[in-house]
Short mmCIF file of C-alpha atoms in Angstrom, two decimals:
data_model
loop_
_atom_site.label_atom_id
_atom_site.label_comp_id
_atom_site.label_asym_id
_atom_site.label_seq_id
_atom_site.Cartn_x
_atom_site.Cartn_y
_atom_site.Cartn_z
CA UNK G 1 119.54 82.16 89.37
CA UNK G 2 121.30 79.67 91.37
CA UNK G 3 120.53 77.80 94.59
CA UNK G 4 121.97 80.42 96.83
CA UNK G 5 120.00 83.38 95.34
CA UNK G 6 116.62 81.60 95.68
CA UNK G 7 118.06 80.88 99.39
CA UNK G 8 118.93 84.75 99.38
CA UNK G 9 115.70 85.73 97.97
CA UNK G 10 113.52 83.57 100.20
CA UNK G 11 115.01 85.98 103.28
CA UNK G 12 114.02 89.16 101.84
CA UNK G 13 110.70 87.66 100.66
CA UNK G 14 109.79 86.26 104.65
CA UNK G 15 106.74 87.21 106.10
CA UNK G 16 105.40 88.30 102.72
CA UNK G 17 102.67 85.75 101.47
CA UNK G 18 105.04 85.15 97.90
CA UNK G 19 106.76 82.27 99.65
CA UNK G 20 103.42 80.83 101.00
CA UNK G 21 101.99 81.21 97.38
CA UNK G 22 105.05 80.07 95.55
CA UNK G 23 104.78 76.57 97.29
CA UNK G 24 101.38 76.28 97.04
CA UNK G 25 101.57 76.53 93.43
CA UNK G 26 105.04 74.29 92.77
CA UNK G 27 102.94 71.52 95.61
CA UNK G 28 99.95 71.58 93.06
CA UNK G 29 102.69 71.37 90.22
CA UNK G 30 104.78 68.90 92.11
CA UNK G 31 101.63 66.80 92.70
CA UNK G 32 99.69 66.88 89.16
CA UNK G 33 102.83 65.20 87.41
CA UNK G 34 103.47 62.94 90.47
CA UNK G 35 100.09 61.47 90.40
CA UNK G 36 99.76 61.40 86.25
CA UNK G 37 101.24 58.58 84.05
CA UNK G 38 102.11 61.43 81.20
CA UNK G 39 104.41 64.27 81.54
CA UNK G 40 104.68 67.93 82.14
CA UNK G 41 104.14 70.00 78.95
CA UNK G 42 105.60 73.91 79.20
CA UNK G 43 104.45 76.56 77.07
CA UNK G 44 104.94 80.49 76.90
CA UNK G 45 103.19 82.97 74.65
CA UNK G 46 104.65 83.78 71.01
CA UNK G 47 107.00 86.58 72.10
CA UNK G 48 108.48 84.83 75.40
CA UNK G 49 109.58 81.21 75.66
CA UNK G 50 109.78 80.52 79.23
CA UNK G 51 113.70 78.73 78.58
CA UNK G 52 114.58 79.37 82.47
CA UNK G 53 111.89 77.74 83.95
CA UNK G 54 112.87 74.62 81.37
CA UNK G 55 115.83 74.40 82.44
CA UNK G 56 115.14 74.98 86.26
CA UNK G 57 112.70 71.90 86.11
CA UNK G 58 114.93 69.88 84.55
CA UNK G 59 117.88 70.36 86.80
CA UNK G 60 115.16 70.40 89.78
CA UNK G 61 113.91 67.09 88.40
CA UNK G 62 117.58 65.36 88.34
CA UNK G 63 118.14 66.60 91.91
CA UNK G 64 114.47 65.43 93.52
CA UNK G 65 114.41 62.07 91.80
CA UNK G 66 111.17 63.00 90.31
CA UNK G 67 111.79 62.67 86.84
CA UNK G 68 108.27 63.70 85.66
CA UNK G 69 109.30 67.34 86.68
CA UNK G 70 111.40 67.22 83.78
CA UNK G 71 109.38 69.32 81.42
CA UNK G 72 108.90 69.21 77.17
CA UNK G 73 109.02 72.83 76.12
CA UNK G 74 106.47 73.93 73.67
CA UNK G 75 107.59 75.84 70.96
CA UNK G 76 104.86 78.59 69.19
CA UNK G 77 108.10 78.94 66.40
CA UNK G 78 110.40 75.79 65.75
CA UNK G 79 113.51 77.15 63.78
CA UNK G 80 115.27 74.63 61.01
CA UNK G 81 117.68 72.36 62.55
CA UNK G 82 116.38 72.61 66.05
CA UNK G 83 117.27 69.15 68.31
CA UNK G 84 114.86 67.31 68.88
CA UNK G 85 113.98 68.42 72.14
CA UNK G 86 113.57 71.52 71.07
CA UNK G 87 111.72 70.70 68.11
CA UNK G 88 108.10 70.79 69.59
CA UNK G 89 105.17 72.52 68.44
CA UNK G 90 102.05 74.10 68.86
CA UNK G 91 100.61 70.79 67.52
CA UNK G 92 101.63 68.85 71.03
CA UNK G 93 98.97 70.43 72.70
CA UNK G 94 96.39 69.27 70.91
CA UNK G 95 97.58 65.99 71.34
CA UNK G 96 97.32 66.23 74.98
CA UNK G 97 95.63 63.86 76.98
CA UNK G 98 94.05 62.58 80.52
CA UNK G 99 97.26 62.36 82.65
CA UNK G 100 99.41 65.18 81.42
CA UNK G 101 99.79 68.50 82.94
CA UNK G 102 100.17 71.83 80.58
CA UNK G 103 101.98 74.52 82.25
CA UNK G 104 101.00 78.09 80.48
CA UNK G 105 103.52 81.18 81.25
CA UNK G 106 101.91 84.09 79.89
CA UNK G 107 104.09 86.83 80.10
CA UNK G 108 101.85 90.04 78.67
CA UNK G 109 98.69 87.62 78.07
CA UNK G 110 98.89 84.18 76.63
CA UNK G 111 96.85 85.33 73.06
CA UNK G 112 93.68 83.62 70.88
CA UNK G 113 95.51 81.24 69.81
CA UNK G 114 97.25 79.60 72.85
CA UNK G 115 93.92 80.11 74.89
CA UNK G 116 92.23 77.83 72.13
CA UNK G 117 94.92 75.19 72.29
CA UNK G 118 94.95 74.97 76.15
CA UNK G 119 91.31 74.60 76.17
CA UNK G 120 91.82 71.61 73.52
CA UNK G 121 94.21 70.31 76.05
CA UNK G 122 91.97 70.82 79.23
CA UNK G 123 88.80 69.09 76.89
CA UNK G 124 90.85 66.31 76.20
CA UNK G 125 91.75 65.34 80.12
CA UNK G 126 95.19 67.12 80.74
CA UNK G 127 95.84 69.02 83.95
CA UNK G 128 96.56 73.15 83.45
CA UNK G 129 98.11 75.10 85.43
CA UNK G 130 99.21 79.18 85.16
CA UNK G 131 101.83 81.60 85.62
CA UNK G 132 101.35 84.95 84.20
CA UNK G 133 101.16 88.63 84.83
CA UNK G 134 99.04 91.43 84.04
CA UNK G 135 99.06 95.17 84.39
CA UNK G 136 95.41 95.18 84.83
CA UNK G 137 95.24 92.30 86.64
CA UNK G 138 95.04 88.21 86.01
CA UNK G 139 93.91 87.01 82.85
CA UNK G 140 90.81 85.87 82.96
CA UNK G 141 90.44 83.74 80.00
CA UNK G 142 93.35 82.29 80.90
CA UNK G 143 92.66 81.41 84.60
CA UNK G 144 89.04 79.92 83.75
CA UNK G 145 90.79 76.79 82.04
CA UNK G 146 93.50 76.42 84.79
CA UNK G 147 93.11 74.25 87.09
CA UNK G 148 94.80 76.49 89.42
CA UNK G 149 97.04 79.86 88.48
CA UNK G 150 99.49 82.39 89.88
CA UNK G 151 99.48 85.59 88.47
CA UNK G 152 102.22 88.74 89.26
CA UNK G 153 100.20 91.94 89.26
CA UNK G 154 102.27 95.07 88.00
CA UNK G 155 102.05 96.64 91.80
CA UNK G 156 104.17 93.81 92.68
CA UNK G 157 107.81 93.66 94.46
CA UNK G 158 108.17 90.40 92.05
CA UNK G 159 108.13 89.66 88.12
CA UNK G 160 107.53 86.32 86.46
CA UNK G 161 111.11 85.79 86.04
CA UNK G 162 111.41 86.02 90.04
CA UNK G 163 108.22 83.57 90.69
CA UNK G 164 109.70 81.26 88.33
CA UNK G 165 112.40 80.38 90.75
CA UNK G 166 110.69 80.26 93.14
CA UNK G 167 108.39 77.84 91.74
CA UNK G 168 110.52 75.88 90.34
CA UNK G 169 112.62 75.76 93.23
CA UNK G 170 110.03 75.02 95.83
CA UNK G 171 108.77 71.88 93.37
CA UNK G 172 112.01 70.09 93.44
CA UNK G 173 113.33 70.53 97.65
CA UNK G 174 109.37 69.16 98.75
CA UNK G 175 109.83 66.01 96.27
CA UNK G 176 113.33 64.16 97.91
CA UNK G 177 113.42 60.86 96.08
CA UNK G 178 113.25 57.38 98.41
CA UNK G 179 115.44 56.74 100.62
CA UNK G 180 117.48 60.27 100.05
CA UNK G 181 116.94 62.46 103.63
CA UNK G 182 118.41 65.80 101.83
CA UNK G 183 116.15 68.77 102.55
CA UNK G 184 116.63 72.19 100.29
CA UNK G 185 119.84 73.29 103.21
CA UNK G 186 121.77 70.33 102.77
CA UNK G 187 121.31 70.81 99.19
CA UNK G 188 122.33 74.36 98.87
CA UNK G 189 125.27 73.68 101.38
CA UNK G 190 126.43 71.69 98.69
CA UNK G 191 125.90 73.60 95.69
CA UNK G 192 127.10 76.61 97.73
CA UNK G 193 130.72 74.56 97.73
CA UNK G 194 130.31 73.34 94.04
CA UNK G 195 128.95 76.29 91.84
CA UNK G 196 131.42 76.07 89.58
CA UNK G 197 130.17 72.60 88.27
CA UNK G 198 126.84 72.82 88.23
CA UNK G 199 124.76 69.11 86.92
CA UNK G 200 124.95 68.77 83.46
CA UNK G 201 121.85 70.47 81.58
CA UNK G 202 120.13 69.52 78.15
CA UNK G 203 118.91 73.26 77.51
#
């Protein structure tokens, strides 16, 4: 989803409380790796890899000037030959520390084994946040380590995938780097002229 479809989904989403929400979240997002010396850590559950959002971040990252956006994706499965940035495991969590910020997307319920690792994480200093959804509502587990969480309830007009944009989106246009006056308009007049050559992406 490109700059112009978040812009396109923001109007049919105004005067609903999803763009309110959505920029909470990607300020307390935007903040936690602002304020931190370590980086942003991204996980999903074993049966959805949140590869989007990765790449949104990173691209959002590049544009904002905030290169602690930029996140390392945490793999539950690293296949043979992966690059390296691609090549990180379960194991990274546990190695988290004071200053970093885990982000969990639970699609379907983040599991045993990634609640145990994210409350390694969380005993060890790092920041968590949450994105998930739920048919029968948040997770709990889940949202008692976070820090703070957003959660998609089945009833919803959104899914993940949608509040993932939007998230992403929102955490990049509120972090301009210094000295650069571009707002998310002047940024999407711009992309809206040069879609076909979109910044280069390491995902």
């Amino acid at each position: 989803m490109d700059a112009v479809r978040v812009a396109l989904l923001r109007e049919v989403l105004a005067g609903t409380e999803w763009l309110q929400d959505t920029r909470r979240f990607a300020g307390v997002l935007r903040t936690s790796v602002a304020r931190d010396d370590g980086g942003l850590l991204l996980v999903g559950t074993a049966e959805y890899e949140p590869w989007h959002l990765a790449a949104h971040l990173d691209d959002e990252a590049a544009w904002s000037g905030l290169s602690r956006l930029s996140p390392t994706l945490v793999r539950h499965r690293v296949p043979p030959r992966s690059p390296a940035h691609l090549s990180v495991g379960l194991g990274r969590l546990e190695a988290a520390r004071r200053g970093e910020t885990v982000l969990v997307v639970a699609e379907g319920g983040p599991g045993a084994g990634l609640l145990e690792r994210v409350h390694d994480a969380r005993r060890c200093g790092a920041t968590v946040l949450a994105l998930d959804d739920a048919e029968e509502g948040p997770d709990t587990d889940l949202h008692s380590l976070a820090h703070d969480a957003l959660s998609v309830p089945a009833s919803s007009v959104m899914d993940l995938d949608m509040v993932q944009h939007l998230v992403s989106a929102a955490a990049g246009e509120n972090s301009p780097p210094p000295g650069h006056g571009r707002r998310f308009r002047d940024r999407l007049s711009r992309l809206a002229e040069q879609l076909t050559a979109p910044p280069p992406t390491r995902w």
